[in-house]
GROMACS .gro file of C-alpha atoms in nm:
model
  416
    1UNK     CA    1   3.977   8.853   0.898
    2UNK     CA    2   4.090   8.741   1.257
    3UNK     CA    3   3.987   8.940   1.540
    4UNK     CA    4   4.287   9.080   1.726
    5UNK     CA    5   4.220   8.894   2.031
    6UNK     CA    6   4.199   8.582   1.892
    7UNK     CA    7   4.516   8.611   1.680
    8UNK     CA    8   4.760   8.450   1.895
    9UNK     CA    9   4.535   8.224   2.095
   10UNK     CA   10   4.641   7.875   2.203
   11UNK     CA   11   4.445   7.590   2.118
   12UNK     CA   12   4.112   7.493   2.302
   13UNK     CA   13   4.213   7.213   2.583
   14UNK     CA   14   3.893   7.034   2.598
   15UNK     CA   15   3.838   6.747   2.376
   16UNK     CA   16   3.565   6.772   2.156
   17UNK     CA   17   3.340   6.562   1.925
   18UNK     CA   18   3.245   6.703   1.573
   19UNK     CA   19   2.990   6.584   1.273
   20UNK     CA   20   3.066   6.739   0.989
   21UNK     CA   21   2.814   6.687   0.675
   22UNK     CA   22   3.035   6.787   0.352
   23UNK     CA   23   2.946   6.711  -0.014
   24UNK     CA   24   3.337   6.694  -0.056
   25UNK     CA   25   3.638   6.585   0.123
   26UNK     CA   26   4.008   6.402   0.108
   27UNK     CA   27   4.135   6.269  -0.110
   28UNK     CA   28   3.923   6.525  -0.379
   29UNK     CA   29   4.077   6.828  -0.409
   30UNK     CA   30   3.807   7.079  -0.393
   31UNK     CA   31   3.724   7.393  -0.179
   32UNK     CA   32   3.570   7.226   0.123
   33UNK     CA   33   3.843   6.977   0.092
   34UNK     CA   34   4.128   7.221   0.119
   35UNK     CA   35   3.903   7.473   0.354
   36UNK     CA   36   3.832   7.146   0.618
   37UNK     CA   37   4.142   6.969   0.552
   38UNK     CA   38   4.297   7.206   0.732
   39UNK     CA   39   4.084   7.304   0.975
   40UNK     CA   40   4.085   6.914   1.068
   41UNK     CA   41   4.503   6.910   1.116
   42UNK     CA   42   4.459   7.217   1.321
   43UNK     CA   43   4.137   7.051   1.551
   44UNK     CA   44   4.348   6.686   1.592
   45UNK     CA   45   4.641   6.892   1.707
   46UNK     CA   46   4.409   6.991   2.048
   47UNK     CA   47   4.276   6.624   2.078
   48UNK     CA   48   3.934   6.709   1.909
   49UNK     CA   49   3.771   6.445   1.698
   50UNK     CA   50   3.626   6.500   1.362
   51UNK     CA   51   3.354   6.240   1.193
   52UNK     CA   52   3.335   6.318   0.847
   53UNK     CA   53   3.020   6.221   0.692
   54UNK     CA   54   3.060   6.240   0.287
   55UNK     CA   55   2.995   6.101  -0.017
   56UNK     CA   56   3.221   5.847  -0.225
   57UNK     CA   57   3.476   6.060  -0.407
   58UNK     CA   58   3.344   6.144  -0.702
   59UNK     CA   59   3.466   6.518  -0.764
   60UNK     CA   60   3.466   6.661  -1.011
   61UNK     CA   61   3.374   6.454  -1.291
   62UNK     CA   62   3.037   6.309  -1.124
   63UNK     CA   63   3.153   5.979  -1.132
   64UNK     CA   64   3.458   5.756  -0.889
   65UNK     CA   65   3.801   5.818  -1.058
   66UNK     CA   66   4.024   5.715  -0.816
   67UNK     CA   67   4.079   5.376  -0.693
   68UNK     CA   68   3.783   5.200  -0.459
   69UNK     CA   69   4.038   5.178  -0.173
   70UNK     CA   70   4.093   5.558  -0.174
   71UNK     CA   71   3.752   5.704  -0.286
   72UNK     CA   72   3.594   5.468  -0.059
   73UNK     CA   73   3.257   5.208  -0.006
   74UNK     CA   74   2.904   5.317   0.054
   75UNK     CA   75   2.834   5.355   0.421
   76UNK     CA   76   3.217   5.211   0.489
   77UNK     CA   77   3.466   5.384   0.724
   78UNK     CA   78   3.765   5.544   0.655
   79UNK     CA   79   4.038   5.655   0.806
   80UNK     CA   80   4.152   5.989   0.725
   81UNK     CA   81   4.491   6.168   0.705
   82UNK     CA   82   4.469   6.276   1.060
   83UNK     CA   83   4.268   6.157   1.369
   84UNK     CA   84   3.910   6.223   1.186
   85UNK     CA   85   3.701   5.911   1.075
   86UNK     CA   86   3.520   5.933   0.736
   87UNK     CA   87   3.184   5.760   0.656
   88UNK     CA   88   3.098   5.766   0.265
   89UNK     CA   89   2.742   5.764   0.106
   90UNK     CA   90   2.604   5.647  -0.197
   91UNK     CA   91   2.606   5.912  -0.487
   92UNK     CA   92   2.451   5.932  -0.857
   93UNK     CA   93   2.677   5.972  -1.163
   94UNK     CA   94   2.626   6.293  -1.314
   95UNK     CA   95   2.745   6.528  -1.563
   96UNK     CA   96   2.784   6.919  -1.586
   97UNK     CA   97   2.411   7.009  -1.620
   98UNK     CA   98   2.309   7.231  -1.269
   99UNK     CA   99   1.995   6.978  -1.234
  100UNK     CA  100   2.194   6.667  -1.255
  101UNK     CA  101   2.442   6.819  -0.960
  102UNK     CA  102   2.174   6.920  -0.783
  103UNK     CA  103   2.034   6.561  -0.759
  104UNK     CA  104   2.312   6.410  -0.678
  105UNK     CA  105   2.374   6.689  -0.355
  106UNK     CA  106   2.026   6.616  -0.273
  107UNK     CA  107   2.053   6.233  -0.336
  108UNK     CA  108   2.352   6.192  -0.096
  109UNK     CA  109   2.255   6.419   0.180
  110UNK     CA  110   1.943   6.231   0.259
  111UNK     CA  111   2.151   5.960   0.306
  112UNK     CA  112   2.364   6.175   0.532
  113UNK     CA  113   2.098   6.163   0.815
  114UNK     CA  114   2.114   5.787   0.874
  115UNK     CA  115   2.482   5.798   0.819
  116UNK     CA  116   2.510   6.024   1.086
  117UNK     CA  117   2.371   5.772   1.331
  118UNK     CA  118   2.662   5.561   1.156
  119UNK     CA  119   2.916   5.768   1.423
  120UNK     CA  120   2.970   5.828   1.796
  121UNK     CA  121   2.766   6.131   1.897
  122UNK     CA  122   2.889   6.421   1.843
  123UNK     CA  123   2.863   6.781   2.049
  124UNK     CA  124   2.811   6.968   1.761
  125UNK     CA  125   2.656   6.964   1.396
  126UNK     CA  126   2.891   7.128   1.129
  127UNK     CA  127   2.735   7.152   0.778
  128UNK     CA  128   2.925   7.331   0.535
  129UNK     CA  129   2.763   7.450   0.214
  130UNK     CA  130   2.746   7.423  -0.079
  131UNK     CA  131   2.637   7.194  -0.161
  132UNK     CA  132   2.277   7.357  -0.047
  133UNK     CA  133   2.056   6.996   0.016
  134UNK     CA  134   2.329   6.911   0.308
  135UNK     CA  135   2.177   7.186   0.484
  136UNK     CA  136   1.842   7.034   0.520
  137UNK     CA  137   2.032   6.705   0.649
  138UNK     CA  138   2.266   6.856   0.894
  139UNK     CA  139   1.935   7.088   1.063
  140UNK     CA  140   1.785   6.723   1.111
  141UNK     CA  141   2.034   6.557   1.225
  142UNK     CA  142   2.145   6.809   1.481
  143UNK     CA  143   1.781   6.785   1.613
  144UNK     CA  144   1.723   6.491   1.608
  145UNK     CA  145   2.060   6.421   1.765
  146UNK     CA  146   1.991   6.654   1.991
  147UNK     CA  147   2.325   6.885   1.985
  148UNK     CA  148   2.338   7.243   1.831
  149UNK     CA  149   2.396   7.289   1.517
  150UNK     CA  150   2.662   7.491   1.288
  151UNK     CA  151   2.628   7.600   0.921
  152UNK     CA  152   2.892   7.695   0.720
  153UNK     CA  153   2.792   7.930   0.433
  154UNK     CA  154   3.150   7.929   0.139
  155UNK     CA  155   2.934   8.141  -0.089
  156UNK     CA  156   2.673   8.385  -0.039
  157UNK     CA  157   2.364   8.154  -0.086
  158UNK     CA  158   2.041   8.243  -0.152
  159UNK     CA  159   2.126   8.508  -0.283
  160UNK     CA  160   2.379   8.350  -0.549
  161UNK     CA  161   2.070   8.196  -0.642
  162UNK     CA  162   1.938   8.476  -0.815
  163UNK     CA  163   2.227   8.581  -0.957
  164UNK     CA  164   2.300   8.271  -1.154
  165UNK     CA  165   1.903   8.300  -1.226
  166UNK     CA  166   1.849   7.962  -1.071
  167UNK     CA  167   1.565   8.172  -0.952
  168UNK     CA  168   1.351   8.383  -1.127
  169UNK     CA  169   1.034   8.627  -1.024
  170UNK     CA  170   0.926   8.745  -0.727
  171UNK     CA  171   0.825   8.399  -0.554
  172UNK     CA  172   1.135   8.271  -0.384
  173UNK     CA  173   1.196   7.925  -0.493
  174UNK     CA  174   1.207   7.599  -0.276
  175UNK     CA  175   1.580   7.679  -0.278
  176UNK     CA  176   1.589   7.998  -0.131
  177UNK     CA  177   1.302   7.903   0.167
  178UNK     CA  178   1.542   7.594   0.277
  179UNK     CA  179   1.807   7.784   0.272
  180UNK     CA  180   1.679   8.066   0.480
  181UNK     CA  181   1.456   7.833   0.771
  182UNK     CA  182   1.812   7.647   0.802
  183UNK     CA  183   2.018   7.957   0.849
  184UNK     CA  184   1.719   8.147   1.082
  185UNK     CA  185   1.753   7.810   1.316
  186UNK     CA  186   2.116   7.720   1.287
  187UNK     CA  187   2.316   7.799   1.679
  188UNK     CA  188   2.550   7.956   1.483
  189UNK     CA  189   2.654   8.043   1.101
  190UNK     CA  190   2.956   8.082   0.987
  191UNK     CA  191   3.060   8.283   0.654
  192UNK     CA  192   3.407   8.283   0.529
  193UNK     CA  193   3.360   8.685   0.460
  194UNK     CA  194   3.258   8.962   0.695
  195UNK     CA  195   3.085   9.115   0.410
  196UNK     CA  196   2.797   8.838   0.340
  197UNK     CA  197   2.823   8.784   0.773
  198UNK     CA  198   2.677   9.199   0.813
  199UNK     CA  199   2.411   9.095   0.541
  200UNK     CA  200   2.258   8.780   0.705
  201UNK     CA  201   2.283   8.958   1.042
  202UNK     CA  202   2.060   9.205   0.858
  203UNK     CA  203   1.849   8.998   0.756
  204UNK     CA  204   1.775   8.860   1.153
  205UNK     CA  205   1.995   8.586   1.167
  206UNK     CA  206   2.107   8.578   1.519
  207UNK     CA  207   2.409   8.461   1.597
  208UNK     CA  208   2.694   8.489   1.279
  209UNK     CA  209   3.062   8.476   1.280
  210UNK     CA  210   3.322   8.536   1.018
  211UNK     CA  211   3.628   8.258   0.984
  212UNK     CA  212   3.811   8.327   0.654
  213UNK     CA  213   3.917   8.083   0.404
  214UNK     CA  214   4.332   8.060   0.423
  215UNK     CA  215   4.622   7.872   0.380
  216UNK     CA  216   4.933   7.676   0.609
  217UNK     CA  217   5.215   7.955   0.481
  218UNK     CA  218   5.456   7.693   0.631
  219UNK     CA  219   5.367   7.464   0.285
  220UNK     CA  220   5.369   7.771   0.057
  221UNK     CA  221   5.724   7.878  -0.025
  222UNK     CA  222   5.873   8.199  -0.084
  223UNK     CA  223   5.922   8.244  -0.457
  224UNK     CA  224   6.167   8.469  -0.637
  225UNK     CA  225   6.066   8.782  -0.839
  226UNK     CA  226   5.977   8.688  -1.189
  227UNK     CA  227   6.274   8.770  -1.471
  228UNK     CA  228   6.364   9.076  -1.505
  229UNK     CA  229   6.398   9.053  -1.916
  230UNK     CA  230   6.183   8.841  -2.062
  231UNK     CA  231   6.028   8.770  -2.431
  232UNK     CA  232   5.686   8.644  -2.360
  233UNK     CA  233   5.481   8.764  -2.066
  234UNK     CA  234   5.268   8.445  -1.868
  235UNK     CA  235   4.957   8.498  -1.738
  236UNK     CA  236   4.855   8.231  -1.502
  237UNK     CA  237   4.485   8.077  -1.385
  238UNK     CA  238   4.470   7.775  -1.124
  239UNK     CA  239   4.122   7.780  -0.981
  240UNK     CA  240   3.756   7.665  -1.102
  241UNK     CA  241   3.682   7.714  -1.449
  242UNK     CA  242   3.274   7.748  -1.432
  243UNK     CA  243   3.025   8.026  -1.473
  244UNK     CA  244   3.082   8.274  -1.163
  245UNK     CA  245   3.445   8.297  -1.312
  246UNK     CA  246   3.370   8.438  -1.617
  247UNK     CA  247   3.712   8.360  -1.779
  248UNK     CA  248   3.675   8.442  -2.141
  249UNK     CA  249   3.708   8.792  -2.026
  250UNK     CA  250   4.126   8.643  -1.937
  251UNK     CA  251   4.048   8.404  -2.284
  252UNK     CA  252   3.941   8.717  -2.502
  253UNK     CA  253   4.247   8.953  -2.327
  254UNK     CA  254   4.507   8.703  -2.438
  255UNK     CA  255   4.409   8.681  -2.781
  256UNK     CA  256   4.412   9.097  -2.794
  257UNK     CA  257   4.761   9.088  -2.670
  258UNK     CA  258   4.860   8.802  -2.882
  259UNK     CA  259   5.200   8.593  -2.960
  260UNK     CA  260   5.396   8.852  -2.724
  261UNK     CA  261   5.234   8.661  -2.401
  262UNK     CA  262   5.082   8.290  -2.279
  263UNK     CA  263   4.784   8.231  -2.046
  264UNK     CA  264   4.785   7.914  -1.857
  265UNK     CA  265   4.502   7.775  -1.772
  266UNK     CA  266   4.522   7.528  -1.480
  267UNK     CA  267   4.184   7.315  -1.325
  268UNK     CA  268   3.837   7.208  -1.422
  269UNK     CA  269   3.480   7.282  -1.434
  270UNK     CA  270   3.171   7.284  -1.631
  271UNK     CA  271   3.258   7.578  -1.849
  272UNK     CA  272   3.616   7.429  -1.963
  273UNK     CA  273   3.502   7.293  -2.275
  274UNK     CA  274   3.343   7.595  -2.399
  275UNK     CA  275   3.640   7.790  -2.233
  276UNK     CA  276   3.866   7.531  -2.494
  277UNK     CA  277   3.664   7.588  -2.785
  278UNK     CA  278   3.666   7.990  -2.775
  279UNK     CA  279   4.031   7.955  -2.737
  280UNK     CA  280   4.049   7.792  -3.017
  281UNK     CA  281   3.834   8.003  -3.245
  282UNK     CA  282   3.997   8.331  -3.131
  283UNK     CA  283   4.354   8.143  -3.162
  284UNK     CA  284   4.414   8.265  -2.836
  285UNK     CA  285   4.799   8.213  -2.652
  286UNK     CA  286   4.616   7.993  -2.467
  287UNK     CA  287   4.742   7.662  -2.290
  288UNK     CA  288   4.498   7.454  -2.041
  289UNK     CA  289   4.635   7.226  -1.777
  290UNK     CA  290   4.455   6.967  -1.558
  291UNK     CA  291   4.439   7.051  -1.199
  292UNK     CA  292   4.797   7.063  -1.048
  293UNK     CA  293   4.877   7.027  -0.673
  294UNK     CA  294   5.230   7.021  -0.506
  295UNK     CA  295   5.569   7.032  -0.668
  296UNK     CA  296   5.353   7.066  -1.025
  297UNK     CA  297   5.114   7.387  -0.876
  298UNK     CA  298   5.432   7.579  -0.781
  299UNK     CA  299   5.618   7.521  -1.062
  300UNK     CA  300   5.323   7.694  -1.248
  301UNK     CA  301   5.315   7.950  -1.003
  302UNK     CA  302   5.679   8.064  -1.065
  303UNK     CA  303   5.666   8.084  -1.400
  304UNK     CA  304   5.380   8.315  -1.407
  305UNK     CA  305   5.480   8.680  -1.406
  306UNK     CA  306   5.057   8.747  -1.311
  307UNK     CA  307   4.821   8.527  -1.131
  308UNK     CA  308   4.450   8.556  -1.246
  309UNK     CA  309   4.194   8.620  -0.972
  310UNK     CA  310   3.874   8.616  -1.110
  311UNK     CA  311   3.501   8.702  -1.051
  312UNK     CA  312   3.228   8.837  -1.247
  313UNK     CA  313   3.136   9.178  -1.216
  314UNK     CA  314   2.748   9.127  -1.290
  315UNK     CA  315   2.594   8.940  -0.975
  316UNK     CA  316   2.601   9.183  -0.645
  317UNK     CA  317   2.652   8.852  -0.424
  318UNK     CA  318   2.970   8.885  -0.529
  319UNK     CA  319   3.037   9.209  -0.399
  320UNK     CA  320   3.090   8.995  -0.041
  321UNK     CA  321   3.279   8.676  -0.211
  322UNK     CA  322   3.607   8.605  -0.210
  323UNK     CA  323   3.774   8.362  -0.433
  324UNK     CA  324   3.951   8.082  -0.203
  325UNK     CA  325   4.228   8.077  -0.398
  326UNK     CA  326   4.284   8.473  -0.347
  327UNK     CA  327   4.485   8.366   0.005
  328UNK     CA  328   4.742   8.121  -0.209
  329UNK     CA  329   4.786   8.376  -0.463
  330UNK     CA  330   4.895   8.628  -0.206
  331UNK     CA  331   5.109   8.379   0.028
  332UNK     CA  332   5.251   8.322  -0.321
  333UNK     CA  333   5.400   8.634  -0.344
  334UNK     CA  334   5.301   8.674  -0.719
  335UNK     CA  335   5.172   9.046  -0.892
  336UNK     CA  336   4.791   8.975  -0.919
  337UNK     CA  337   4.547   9.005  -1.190
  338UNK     CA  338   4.272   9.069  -0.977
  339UNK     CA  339   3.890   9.082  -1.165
  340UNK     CA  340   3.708   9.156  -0.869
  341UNK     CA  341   3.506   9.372  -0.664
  342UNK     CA  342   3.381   9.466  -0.323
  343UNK     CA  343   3.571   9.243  -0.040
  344UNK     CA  344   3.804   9.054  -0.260
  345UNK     CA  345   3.933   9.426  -0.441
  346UNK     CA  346   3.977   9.521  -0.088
  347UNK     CA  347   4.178   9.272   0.047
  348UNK     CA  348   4.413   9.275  -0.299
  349UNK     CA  349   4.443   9.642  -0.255
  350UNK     CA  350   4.554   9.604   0.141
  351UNK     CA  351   4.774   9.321   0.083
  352UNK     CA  352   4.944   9.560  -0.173
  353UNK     CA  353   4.933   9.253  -0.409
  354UNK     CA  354   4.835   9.388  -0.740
  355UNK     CA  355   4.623   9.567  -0.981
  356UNK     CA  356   4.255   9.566  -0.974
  357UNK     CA  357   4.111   9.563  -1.339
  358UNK     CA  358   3.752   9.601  -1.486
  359UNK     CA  359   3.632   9.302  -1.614
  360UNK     CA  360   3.662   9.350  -1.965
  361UNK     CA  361   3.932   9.218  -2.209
  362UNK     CA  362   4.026   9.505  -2.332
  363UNK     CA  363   4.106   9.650  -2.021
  364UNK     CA  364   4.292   9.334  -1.894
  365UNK     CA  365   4.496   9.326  -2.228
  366UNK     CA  366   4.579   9.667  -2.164
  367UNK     CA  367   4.707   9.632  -1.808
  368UNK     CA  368   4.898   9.306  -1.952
  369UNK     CA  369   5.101   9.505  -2.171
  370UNK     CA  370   5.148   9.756  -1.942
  371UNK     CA  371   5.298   9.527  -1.724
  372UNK     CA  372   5.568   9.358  -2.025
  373UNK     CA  373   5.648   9.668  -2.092
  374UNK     CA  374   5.768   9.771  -1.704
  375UNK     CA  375   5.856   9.440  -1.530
  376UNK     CA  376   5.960   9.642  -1.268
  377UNK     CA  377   5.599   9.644  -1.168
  378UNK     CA  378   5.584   9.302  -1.115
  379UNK     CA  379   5.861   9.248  -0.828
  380UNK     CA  380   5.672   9.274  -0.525
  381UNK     CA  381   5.755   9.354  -0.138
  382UNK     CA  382   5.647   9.061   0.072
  383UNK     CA  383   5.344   9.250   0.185
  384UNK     CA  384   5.112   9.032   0.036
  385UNK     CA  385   5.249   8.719   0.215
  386UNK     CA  386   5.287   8.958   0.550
  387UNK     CA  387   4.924   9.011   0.487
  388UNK     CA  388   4.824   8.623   0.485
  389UNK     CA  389   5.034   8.572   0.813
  390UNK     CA  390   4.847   8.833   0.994
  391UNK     CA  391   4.506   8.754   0.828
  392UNK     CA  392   4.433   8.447   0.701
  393UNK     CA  393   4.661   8.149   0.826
  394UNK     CA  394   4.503   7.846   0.924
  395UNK     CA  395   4.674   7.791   1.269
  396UNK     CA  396   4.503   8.064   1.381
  397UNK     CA  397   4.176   8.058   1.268
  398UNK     CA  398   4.102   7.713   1.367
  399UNK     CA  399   4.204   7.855   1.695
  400UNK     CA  400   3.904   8.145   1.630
  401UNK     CA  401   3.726   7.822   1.495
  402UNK     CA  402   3.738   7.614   1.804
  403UNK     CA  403   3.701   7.940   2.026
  404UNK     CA  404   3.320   8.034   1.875
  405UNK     CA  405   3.261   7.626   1.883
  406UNK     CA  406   3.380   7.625   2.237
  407UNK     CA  407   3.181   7.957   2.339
  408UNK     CA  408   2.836   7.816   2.164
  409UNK     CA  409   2.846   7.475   2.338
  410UNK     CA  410   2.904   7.689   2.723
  411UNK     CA  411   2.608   7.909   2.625
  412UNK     CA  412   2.412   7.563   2.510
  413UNK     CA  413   2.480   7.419   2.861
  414UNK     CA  414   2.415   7.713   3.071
  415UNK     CA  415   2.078   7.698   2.932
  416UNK     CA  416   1.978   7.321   3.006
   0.00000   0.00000   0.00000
């Protein structure tokens, strides 16, 4: 959420040279992608320059899909869609097994270090995270670079770590110890939630900032209310389809409610084909789509009468995560189907955007037919999109963005 002195700040004037380490970036269309695509339009509109150092695209599948020219050459330049430069590094093929990815992350972020010598020097280190071995290679590159260093926590790591019982016991794991010495010694971290910012600052990290995940509301459009009379209630899902999701709770809900409503079930990720094959079993109203963007993604998005945010209810880290798609869904004006708890319910149930639901199907397929049965609770207000504009637009928190980066490098010189 954007502090309300920042909220209708004017770019920073002084130019500025950025390194930011990223296990994903244009053209992929990924979290970090969308999350520093933006930030990157918003940065080249004050005259600050962006290196992005990154691995060949290769997301999601673990291997190059898209043509050489666009997903680029080991250790080759690029030139991205704004003013920023983008270096690629080698990466290892891979599948959907957790050790595999993990490889790869760690494979391409030690080649991140001497790629970073690849570039001008930079006044700041920016590593966002995940993916978690980039962390290591932005803290040494920073010092040995000699400029401060940001990290960027998207998810609430270590401790999603022992949720998703990548660690187990009480000896914290190689993992967890990384991730901890980087985020102890980092001039600044920045969490995309205020929730998971009070818990690091509890745990003695010193200096921690919240800048939200958003979205440009000038590329979203304003979307009718759903039909007033209509058959066959739709359920839409556009988002990552892996294990912190936990979407055969929306699989399971659909098959309860049965021919008199659709789910649609729009992206990737490693828990798609199992997603597919429970579908199948419960001959569930179930239709999955590859990942849609433009034109296609809002064509989805008004046909749904209910958009799908979802979370599992079982891992506390959680409790201070919110989905990055949560800020489209609102701009979107759509009712939401929102499966979540702690800072993600709370921002659904201020931005007046929908109903919050346990995460069980039988709950969720009651709420569904609730909802056929009075489509008058579907037509929403505009709050939800007022909500976005005051909260989480991108224009202005690249302007917070740029403000903390501008504040840490005046404390950095007044100390030399």
């Amino acid at each position: 959420m954007i502090p309300r002195e920042f909220s209708d700040r004017t770019p920073q004037a002084q130019s500025l040279r950025i390194t930011l380490l990223t296990h994903s970036y244009w053209p992929e269309q990924s979290p970090p992608q969308r999350r520093w695509t933006a930030m990157i339009k918003e940065f080249s509109h004050s005259g600050w320059d962006v290196d992005v150092v990154t691995p060949v695209a290769h997301y999601p599948f673990g291997r190059r899909a898209l043509p050489r020219k666009m997903a680029g050459r080991p250790f080759g330049l690029q030139k991205g869609q704004f003013t920023e430069k983008i270096l690629r590094v080698p990466y290892l093929r891979h599948g959907n097994s957790r050790a595999a990815r993990l490889l790869d992350q760690a494979f391409s972020a030690a080649l991140s270090i001497p790629a970073g010598f690849m570039v001008r020097k930079p006044d700041v280190v920016i590593v966002t995270a995940p993916g978690l071995p980039s962390l290591a290679a932005g803290y040494v590159l920073a010092k040995v670079r000699g400029v401060p260093l940001i990290v960027e926590m998207r998810d609430a790591w270590p401790d999603l770590a022992r949720d998703a019982r990548l660690v187990q016991g009480s000896v914290k794991s190689v993992v967890e110890r990384v991730v901890e010495f980087v985020q102890h010694r980092a001039d600044l971290v920045v969490t995309v939630t205020e929730g998971f910012a009070a818990t690091l600052r509890a745990r003695g990290v010193r200096n921690v900032a919240t800048v939200s995940n958003g979205v440009h509301l000038d590329s979203i459009p304003v979307l009718g209310p759903p039909e007033t009379e209509r058959d066959i209630f739709e359920a839409v899902y556009l988002g990552n389809h892996g294990e912190s999701q936990r979407l055969d709770v929306a699989i399971r809900a659909s098959a309860l409610v049965g021919e008199s409503m659709h789910l649609h079930m729009v992206g990737h990720g490693t828990q798609r084909p199992a997603l597919e094959k429970l579908a199948r079993e419960l001959k569930a109203p179930v239709t999955f789509h590859p990942p849609l963007t433009g034109e296609a993604m809002m064509e989805r998005y008004a046909s749904a009468d209910t958009c799908v945010v979802s979370l599992r209810d079982d891992w506390k880290s959680f409790e201070t995560t919110v989905p990055s798609k949560t800020y489209e869904v609102l701009a979107i004006g759509r009712h939401v189907t929102a499966m979540v708890r702690g800072e993600a319910a709370r921002i659904v149930m201020d931005a007046e955007a929908g109903d919050i639901v346990p995460s069980s199907p039988e709950a969720v397929a009651d709420l569904w037919r609730q909802l056929a049965a009075d489509r008058s609770r579907l037509v929403r207000n505009g709050d939800s999109r007022q909500w976005v504009k005051t909260n989480a637009e991108y224009g202005h928190l690249a302007d917070l963005y740029m403000d903390l980066i501008s504040q840490l490098l005046a404390e950095t010189d007044s100390r030399r």
